[in-house]
Amino acid sequence: MRSTERSRIDLHAHSSASDGMLSPSELVARAAERGIEVLALTDHDTTAGIAEARQAARRHGVGLVPAIEMSAAAGDKPLHVVGLGIDPDAAGLRAAIGRLRELRAERARRIGRRLARLGIAQAYEGACAEAGAAVPGRAHFARWLIGRGICADNAEIFSRLLGRGRPAYVATVWPEIEDTVACIREAGGVAVLAHPMRYKFTATWLRRIAGRFRECGGSAIEVVLANQPQRETATAAAIARHCGLMGSVGSDFHACGGYAPELGAFGALPPEIEPVWESLPAASVLAGRTAAQ
Ligand code: AMP
Ligand code: MN
Ligand code: MN
Ligand code: MN
């Protein structure tokens, strides 16, 4: 990917309401500085940042899509599903978020115990301190571990300790994608299969899961992502076409200079893919302009 590529639409970004480093208003201010016109706040399993982001978006003239990135599963395979244009107050969504919060909290305690058994004491407390008001996730553990000099960087931590199948990994029984998609749709949102190429599924599995996602009411798949090799974008686009899914685009921004790169730092959706943002009701893009205008 050329570093000069810039998008004015970014439908995947995190704030400190989950594991991002910027507060919701700082995130929106940064989006405005970067010329982003439509930004989706997609915190992990929480909508806690949306009210603040909405206010900031009004001040900066940025279109804010209220959204969430929900932890889900297809059988034993964990997945992320982005819900775009959700009503954060919808009862079913609130209940689902409550359950996910409990799963995350319990998982964090178990990760802490595993790390303690590996000789790394106080990691749970450290991750809680990193998380502030958020429920500690793996990125908070990672930050604490880096801060203590236990690992050099995120890549090392996930490959040595926290990644799937590593010694401090805790498998969680997340809701099945059918339930997650239904919950997003009941909340008025559009369900998007997040970063399909990052799961490292075989091509057959990925198609099967994307097909299942489409069948249960999923609408789109993330085709263009920051830092994604061109051949992966081509594969994601092929899956979108094969399964009749629209395409989404995003940075998965967490931090300046962090895991994923800058807001909007990616190229255009391939022209043959239908853009998911054109299907979002204008009312779900708050403040600012809608992408179609
Ligand atoms: P969790 O939602 O607690 O399971 O943690 C997932 C988050 O951890 C992702 O959203 C990223 O913020 C971070 N993460 C996952 N895998 C990696 C990786 N290989 N390198 C760096 N950060 C990662
Ligand atoms: Mn994250
Ligand atoms: Mn994700
Ligand atoms: Mn994300």
CSV table of C-alpha atoms and ligand atoms in Angstrom, one decimal, residues 12 14 44 69 80 194-195 198 252, ligand 3:
chain,number,residue,atom,x,y,z
A,12,HIS,CA,-13.4,1.1,12.0
A,14,HIS,CA,-11.3,2.6,18.6
A,44,HIS,CA,-14.9,-3.5,21.4
A,69,GLU,CA,-17.2,-4.1,17.2
A,80,HIS,CA,-15.3,-9.8,15.2
A,194,ALA,CA,-14.5,-7.4,10.4
A,195,HIS,CA,-11.0,-7.9,9.0
A,198,ARG,CA,-6.6,-11.5,9.9
A,252,ASP,CA,-8.8,-0.2,12.9
B,3,MN,MN,-11.1,-6.7,15.6
